[in-house]
Structure formats: C-alpha cells, structure tokens
PDB file of C-alpha atoms in Angstrom:
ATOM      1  CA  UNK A   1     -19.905   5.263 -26.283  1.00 66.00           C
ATOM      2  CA  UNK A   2     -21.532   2.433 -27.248  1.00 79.00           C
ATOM      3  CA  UNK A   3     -20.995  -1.182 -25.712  1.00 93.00           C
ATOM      4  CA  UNK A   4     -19.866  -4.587 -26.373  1.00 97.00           C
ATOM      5  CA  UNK A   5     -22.886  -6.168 -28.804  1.00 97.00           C
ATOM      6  CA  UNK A   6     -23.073  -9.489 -29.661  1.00 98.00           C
ATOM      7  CA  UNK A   7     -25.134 -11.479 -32.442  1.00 97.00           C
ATOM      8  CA  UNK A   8     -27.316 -13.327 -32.343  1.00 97.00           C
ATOM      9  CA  UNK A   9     -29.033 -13.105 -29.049  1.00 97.00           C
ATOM     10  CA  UNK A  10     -30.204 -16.540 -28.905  1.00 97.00           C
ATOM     11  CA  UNK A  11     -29.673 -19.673 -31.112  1.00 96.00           C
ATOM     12  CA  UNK A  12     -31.077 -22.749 -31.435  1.00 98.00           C
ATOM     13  CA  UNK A  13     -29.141 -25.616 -33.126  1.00 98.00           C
ATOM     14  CA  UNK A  14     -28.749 -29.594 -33.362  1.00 98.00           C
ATOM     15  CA  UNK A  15     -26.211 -31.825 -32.039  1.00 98.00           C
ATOM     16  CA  UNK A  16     -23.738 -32.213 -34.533  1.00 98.00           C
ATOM     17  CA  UNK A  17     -24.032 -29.046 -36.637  1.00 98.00           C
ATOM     18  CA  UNK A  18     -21.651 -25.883 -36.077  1.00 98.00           C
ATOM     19  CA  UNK A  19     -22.164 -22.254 -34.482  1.00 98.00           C
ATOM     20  CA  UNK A  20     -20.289 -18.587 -35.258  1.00 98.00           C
ATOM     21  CA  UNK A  21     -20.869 -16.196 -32.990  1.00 98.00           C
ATOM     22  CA  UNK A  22     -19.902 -12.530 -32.943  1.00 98.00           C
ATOM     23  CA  UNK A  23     -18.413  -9.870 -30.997  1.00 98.00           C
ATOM     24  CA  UNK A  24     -18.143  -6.174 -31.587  1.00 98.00           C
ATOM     25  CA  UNK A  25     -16.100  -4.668 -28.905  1.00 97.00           C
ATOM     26  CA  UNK A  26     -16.158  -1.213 -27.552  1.00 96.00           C
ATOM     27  CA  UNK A  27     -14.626   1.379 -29.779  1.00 95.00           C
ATOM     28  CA  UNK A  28     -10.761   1.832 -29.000  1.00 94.00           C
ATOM     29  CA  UNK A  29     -10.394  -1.634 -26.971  1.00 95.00           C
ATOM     30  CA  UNK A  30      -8.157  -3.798 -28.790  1.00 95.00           C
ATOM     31  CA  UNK A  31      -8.569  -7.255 -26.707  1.00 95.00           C
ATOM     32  CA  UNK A  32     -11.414  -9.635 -26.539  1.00 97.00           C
ATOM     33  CA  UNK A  33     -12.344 -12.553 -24.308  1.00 96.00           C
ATOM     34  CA  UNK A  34     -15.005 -14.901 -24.525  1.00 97.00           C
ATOM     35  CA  UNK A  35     -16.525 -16.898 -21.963  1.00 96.00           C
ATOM     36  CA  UNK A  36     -19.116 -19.554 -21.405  1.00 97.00           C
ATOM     37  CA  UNK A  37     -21.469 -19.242 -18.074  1.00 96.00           C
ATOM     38  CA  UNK A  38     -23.768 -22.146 -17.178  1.00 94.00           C
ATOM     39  CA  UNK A  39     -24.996 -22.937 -14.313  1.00 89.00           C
ATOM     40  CA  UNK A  40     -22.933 -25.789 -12.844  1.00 86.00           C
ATOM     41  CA  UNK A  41     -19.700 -24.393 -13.749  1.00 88.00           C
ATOM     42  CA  UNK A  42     -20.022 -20.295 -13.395  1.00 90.00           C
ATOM     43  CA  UNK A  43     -18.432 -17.991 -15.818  1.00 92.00           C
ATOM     44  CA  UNK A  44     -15.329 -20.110 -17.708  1.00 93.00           C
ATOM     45  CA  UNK A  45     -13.002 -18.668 -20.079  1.00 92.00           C
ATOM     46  CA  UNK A  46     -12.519 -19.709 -23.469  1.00 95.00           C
ATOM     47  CA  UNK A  47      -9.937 -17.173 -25.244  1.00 93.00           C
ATOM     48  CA  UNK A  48      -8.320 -14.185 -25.461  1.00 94.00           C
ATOM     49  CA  UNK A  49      -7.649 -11.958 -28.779  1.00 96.00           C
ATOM     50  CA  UNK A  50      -5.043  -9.168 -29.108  1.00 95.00           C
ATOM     51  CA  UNK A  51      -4.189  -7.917 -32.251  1.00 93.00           C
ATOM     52  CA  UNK A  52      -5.777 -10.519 -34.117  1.00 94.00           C
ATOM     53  CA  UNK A  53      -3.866 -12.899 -31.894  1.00 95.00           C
ATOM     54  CA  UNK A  54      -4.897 -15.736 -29.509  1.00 94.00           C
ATOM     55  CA  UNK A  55      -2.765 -14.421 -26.369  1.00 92.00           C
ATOM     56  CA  UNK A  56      -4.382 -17.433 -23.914  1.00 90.00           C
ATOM     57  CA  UNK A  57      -6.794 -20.321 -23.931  1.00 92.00           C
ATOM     58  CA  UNK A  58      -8.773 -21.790 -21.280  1.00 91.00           C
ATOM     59  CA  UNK A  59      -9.401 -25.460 -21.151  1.00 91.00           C
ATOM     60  CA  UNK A  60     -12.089 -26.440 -23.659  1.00 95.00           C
ATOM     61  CA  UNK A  61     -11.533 -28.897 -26.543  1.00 96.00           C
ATOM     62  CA  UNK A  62     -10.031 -27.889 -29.837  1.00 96.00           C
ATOM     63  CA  UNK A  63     -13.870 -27.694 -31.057  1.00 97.00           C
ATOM     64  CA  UNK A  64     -13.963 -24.626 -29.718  1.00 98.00           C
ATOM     65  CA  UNK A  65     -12.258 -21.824 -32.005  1.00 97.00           C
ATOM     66  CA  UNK A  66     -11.856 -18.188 -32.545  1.00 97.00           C
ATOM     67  CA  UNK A  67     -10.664 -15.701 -34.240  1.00 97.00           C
ATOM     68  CA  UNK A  68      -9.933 -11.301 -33.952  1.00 98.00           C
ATOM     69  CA  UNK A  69      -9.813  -8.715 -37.074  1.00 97.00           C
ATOM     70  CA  UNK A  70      -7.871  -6.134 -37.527  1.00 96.00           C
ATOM     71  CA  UNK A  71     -11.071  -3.844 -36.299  1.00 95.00           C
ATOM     72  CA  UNK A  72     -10.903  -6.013 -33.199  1.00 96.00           C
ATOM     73  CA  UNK A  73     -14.324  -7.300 -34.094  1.00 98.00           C
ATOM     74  CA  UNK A  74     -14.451 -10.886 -32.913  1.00 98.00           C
ATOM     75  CA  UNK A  75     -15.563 -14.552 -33.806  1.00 98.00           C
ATOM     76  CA  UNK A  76     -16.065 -17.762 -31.615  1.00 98.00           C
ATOM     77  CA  UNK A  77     -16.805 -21.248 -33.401  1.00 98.00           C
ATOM     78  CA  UNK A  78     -18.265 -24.538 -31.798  1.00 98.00           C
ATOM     79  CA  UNK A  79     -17.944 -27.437 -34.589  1.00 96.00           C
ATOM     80  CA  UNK A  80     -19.818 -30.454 -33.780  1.00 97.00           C
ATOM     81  CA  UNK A  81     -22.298 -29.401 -31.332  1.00 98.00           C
ATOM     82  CA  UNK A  82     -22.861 -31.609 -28.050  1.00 97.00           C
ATOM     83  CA  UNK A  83     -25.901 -31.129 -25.754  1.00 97.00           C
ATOM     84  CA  UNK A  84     -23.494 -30.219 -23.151  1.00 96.00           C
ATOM     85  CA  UNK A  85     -22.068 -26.711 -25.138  1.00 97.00           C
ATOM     86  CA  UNK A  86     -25.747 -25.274 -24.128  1.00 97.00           C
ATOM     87  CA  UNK A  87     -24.766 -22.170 -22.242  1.00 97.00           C
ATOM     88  CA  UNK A  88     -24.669 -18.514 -22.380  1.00 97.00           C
ATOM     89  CA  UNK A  89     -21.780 -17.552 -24.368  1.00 98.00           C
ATOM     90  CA  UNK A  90     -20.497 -13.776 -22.917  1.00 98.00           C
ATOM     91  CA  UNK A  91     -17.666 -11.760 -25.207  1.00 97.00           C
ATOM     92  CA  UNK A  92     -15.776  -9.314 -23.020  1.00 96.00           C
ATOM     93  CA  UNK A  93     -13.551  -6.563 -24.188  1.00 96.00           C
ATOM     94  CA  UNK A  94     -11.300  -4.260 -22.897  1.00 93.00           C
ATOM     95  CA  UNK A  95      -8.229  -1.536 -23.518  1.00 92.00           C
ATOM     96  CA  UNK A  96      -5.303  -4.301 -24.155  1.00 86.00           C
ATOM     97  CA  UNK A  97      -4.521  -7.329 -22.747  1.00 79.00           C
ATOM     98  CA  UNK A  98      -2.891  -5.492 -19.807  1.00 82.00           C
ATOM     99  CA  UNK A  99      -6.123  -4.038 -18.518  1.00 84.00           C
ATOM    100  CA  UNK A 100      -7.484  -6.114 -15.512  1.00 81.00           C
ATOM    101  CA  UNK A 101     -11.085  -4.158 -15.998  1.00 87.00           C
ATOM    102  CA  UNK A 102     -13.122  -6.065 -18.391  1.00 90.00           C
ATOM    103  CA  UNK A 103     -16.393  -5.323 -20.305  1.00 94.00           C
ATOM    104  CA  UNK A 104     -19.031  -7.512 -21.225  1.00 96.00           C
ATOM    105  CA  UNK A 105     -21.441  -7.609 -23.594  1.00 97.00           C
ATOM    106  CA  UNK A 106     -25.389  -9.226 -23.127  1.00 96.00           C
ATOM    107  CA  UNK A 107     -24.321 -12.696 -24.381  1.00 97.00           C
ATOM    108  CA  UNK A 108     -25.463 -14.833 -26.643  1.00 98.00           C
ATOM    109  CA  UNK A 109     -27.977 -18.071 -25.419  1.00 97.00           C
ATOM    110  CA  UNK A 110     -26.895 -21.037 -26.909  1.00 98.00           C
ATOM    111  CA  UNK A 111     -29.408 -24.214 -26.653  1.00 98.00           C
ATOM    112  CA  UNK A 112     -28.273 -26.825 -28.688  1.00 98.00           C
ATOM    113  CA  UNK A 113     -31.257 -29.921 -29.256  1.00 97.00           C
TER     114      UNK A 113
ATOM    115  CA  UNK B   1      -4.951 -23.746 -10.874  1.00 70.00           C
ATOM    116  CA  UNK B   2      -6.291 -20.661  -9.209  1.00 74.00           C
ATOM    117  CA  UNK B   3      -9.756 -21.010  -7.369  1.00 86.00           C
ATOM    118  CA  UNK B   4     -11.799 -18.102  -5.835  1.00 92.00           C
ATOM    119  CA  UNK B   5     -14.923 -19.601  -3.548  1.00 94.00           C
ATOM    120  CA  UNK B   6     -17.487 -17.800  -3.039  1.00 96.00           C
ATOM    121  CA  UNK B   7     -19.686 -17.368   0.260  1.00 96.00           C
ATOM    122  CA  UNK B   8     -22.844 -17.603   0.380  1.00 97.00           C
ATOM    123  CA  UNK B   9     -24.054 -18.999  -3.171  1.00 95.00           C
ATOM    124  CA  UNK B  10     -27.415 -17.955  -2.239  1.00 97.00           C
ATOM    125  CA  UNK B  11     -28.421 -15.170   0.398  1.00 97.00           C
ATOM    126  CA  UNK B  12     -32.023 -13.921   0.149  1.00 97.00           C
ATOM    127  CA  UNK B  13     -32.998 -11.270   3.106  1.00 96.00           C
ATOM    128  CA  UNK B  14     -35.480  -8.225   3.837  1.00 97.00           C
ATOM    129  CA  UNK B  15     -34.774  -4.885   2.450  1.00 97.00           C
ATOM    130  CA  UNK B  16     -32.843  -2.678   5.077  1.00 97.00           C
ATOM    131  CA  UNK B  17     -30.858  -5.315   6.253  1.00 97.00           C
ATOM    132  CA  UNK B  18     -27.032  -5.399   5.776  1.00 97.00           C
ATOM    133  CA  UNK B  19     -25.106  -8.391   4.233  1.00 97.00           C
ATOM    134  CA  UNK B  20     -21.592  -9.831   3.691  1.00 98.00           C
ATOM    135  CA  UNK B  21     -19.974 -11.335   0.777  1.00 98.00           C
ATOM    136  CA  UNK B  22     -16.828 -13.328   0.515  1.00 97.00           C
ATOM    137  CA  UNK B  23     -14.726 -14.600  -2.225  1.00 96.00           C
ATOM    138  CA  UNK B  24     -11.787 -16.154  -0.932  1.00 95.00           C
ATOM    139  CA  UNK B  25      -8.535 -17.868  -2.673  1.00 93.00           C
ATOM    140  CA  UNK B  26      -5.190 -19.635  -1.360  1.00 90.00           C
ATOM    141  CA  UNK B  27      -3.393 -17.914  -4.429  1.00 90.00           C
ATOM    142  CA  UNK B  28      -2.545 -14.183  -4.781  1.00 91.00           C
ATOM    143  CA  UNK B  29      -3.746 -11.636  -7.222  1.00 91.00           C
ATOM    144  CA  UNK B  30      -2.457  -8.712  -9.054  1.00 89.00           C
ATOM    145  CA  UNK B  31      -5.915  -7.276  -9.151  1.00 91.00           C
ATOM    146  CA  UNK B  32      -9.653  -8.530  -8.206  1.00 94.00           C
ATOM    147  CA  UNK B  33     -12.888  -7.230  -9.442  1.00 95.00           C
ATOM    148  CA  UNK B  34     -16.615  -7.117  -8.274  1.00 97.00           C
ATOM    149  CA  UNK B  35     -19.136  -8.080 -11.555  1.00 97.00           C
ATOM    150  CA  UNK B  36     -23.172  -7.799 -10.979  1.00 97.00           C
ATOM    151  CA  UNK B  37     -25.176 -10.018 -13.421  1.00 96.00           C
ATOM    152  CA  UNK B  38     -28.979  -9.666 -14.037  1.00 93.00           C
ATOM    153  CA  UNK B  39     -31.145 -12.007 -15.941  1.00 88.00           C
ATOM    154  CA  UNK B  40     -30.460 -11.907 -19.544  1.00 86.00           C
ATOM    155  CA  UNK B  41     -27.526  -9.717 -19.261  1.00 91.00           C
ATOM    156  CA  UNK B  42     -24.141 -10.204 -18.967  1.00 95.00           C
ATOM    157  CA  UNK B  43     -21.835  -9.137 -15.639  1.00 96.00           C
ATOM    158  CA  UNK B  44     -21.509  -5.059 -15.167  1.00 96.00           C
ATOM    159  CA  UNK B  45     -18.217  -4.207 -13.517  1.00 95.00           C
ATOM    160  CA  UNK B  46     -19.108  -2.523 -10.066  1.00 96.00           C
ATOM    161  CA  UNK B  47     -15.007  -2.187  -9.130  1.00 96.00           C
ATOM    162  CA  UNK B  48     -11.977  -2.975  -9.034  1.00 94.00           C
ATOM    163  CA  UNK B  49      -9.385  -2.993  -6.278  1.00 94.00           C
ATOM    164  CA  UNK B  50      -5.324  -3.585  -6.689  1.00 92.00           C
ATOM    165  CA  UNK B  51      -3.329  -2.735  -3.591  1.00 92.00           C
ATOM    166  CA  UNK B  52      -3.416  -5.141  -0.068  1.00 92.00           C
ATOM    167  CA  UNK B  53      -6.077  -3.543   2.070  1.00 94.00           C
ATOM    168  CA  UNK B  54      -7.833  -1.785   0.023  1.00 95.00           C
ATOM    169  CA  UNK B  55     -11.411  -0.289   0.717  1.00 97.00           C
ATOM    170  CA  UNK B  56     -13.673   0.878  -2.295  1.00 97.00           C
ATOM    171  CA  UNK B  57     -17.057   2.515  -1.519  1.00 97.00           C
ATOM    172  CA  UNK B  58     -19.602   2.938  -3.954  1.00 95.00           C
ATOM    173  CA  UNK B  59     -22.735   4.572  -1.971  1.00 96.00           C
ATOM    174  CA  UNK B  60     -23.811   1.435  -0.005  1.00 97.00           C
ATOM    175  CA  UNK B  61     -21.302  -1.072  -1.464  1.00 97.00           C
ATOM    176  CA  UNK B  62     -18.243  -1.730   0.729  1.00 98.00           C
ATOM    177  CA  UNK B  63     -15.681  -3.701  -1.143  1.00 97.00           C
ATOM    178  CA  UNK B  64     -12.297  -4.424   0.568  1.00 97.00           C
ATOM    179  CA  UNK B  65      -8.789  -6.093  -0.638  1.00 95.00           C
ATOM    180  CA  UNK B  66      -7.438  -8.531   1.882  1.00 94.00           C
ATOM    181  CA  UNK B  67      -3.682  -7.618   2.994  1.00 93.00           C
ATOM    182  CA  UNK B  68      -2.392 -10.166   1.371  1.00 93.00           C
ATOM    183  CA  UNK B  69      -4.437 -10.095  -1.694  1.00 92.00           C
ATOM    184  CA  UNK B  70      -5.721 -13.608  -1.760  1.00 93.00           C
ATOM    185  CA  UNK B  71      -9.370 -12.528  -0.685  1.00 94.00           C
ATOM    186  CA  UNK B  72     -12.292  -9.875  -0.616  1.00 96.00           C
ATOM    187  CA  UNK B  73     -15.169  -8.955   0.347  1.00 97.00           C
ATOM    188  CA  UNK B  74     -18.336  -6.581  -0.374  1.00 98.00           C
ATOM    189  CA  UNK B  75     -20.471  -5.065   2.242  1.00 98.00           C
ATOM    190  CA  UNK B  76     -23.745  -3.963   1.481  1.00 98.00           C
ATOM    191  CA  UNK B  77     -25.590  -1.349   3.661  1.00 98.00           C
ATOM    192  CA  UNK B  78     -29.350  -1.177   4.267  1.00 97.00           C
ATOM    193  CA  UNK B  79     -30.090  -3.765   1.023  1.00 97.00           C
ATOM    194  CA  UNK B  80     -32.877  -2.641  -1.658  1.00 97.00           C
ATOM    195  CA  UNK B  81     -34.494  -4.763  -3.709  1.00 95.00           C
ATOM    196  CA  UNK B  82     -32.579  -2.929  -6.441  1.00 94.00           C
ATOM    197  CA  UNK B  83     -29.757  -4.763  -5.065  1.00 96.00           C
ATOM    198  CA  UNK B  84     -30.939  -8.075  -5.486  1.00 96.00           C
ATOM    199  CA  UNK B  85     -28.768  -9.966  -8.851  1.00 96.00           C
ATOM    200  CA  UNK B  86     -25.638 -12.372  -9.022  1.00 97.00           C
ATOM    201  CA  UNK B  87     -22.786 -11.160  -7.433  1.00 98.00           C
ATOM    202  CA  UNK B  88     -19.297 -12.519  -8.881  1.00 97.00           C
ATOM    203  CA  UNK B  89     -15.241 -11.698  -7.673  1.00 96.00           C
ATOM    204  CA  UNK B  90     -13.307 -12.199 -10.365  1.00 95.00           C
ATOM    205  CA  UNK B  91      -9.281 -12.536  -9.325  1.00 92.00           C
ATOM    206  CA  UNK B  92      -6.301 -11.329 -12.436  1.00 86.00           C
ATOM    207  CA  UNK B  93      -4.976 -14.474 -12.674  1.00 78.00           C
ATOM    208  CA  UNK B  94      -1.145 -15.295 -14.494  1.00 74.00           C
ATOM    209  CA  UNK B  95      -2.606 -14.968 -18.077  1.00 70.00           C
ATOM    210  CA  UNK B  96      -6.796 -14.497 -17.608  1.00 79.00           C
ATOM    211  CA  UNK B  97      -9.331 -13.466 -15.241  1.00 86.00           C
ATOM    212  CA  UNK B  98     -10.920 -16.505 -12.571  1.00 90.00           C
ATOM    213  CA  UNK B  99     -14.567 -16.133 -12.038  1.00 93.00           C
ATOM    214  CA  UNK B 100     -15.365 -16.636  -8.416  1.00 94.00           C
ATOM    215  CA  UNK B 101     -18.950 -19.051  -8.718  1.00 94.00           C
ATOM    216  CA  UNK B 102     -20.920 -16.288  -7.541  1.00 95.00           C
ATOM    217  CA  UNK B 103     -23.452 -15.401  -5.157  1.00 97.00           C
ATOM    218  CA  UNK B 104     -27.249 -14.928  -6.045  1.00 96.00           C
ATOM    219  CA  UNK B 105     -28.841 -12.025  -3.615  1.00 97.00           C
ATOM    220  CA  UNK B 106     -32.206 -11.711  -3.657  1.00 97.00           C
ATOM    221  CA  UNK B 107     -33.459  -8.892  -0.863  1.00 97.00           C
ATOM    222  CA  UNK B 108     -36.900  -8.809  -0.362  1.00 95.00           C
ATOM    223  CA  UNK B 109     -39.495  -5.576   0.086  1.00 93.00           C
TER     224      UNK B 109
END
C-alpha cells in the first residue's frame, strides 16, 4: 500500500507571495493533519480534515488555510508569506479522526526569502 | 494546554551501550505514541501504547506507559548506529495529537 506523498518536496518563495501544498493520504484513511516542524518549536499542528471538514485547529493565524476532498486528498495554504513560516511542512493521515495512530508523509521544505 | 517534555534533547553515546528516554506530562492521555524522524523524512510510528503500565517491546526498544498515563519512556538495548535519529512521544490530546520536542540520538561505532 502505498504512503502518504506530498508535493512539492521543496519550495522556494518570497515574503509576501502565497503557497498550496498537497497531500495524498493513504488509500482508505479518511482524516488528514498537517503540521509544521522547525527547529525551535518541534512538530506543531495546524489542522485536521474529516470528511472534507476542518474537525480542529491549532494556533496559527488565519493565514494559514486548508482544505479536504471528497477523495480525502488534501490542501494547506500560507497567504502572505513571512520569513518566519520557513519550516518543514509534514501532512499526516490516518483511518478517521478516532484513530490515535497517525501516518506521515516526507514533508514538504518550505524556505521562504 | 497540554505539554509533554522531553529528556534528554540530545544524547550521543557508543554503540552497545543502553539508553533511556523520557517524555513526561502533568496532564493525562488517552493514548501516547513513539515517532522516529530521519533527515529529510518525516516521523515513522515505532508504537503506540493505551492502557496505565503498559510495556511494548519491539526487539531492542522498550517502551512503557506510566500508571497513570501522564508519562513514558523508551529503553533501548545495546544501541546501533542504526538507531541513531530524532526520537519524539507524541500524547492523544482532547481534540489532536501533542508532539513531545524530541530527542536527537546519535550512537556512535
């Protein structure tokens, strides 16, 4: 079975433009988390999508956005990009929102300039 | 707001010896997990333990659920440099999973 992929790999943008990254999650899971890892702050999370629904937010600004379809494939946004959203950006998914066990995909390196 | 802490961040010893981790919260959890991130990848779920007091092994990984579920730790016999990556407890918070700040192993040959 394959695993959770996520595009692009890496990504270079400039303060002030916008980012949308994917998520493919593994066949059959329905939920998707994202999270953003540097390395001052660890692993932080950003969302949750069930059923093309945001079930829980972490505490980022409203800059930060997302969004599930109905083949559980998922979308994050950054609008206005700040030198301080450089991070790795993981996308997790697992069976439903119920399921503690979560699996992640290899990220996607955001540097923004 | 639920914290897990982490002990050591950083541990670096020789291959063969035996090492400790801790990740450690004042708030309970339905479930924790153990993650192990390389370079350029993201975290690979090693386990995950549910019930007060309980003991996972997984060949020369000891992981253990504190009675009251509020902490854990993972053991590691006789350390290979296979071994060496970050380390992170994540707790099953209310609504999302809490990322413990890790712990960076680096075992030496």
């Amino acid at each position: 079975k394959a695993g959770v992929t996520q595009t692009p790999r890496y990504l270079i943008k400039t303060r002030g433009q916008q980012v949308t990254l994917s998520c493919s999650p593994i066949s059959g899971h329905r939920s998707v988390s994202w999270y953003q890892q540097t390395p001052g702050q660890g692993l932080q999370f950003l969302f949750e999508y069930f059923s093309e629904t945001q079930r829980n937010k972490g505490n980022f600004p409203g800059r930060f956005s997302g969004r599930q379809f109905s083949n559980s494939r998922s979308e994050m946004n950054v609008s206005t990009l700040e030198l301080g959203d450089s991070a790795l950006y993981l996308c997790a998914s697992s069976l439903d929102w119920t399921s503690p066990e979560q699996y992640f995909g290899p990220g996607t390196r955001l540097t923004v300039t | 707001t639920q914290l897990l802490e982490q002990s050591p961040q950083f541990l670096s010893i020789q291959e063969g010896e035996n090492l400790t981790v801790y990740c450690n919260s004042s708030s309970v959890f339905s479930s924790l997990q153990w993650y192990r991130q390389e370079p350029g990848e993201g975290p690979v779920l090693l386990v995950t333990v549910v019930t007060g007091g309980e003991v996972k092994k997984l060949k020369r990984l000891t992981f253990q659920f504190g009675d009251a579920r509020k902490d854990s730790s993972l053991h590691i016999t006789a350390a290979q440099p296979g071994d060496t990556g970050l380390y992170l407890c994540a707790g099953q918070g209310a609504q999302k999973l809490v990322f413990g700040q890790g712990t960076r192993l680096t075992i030496n040959p």
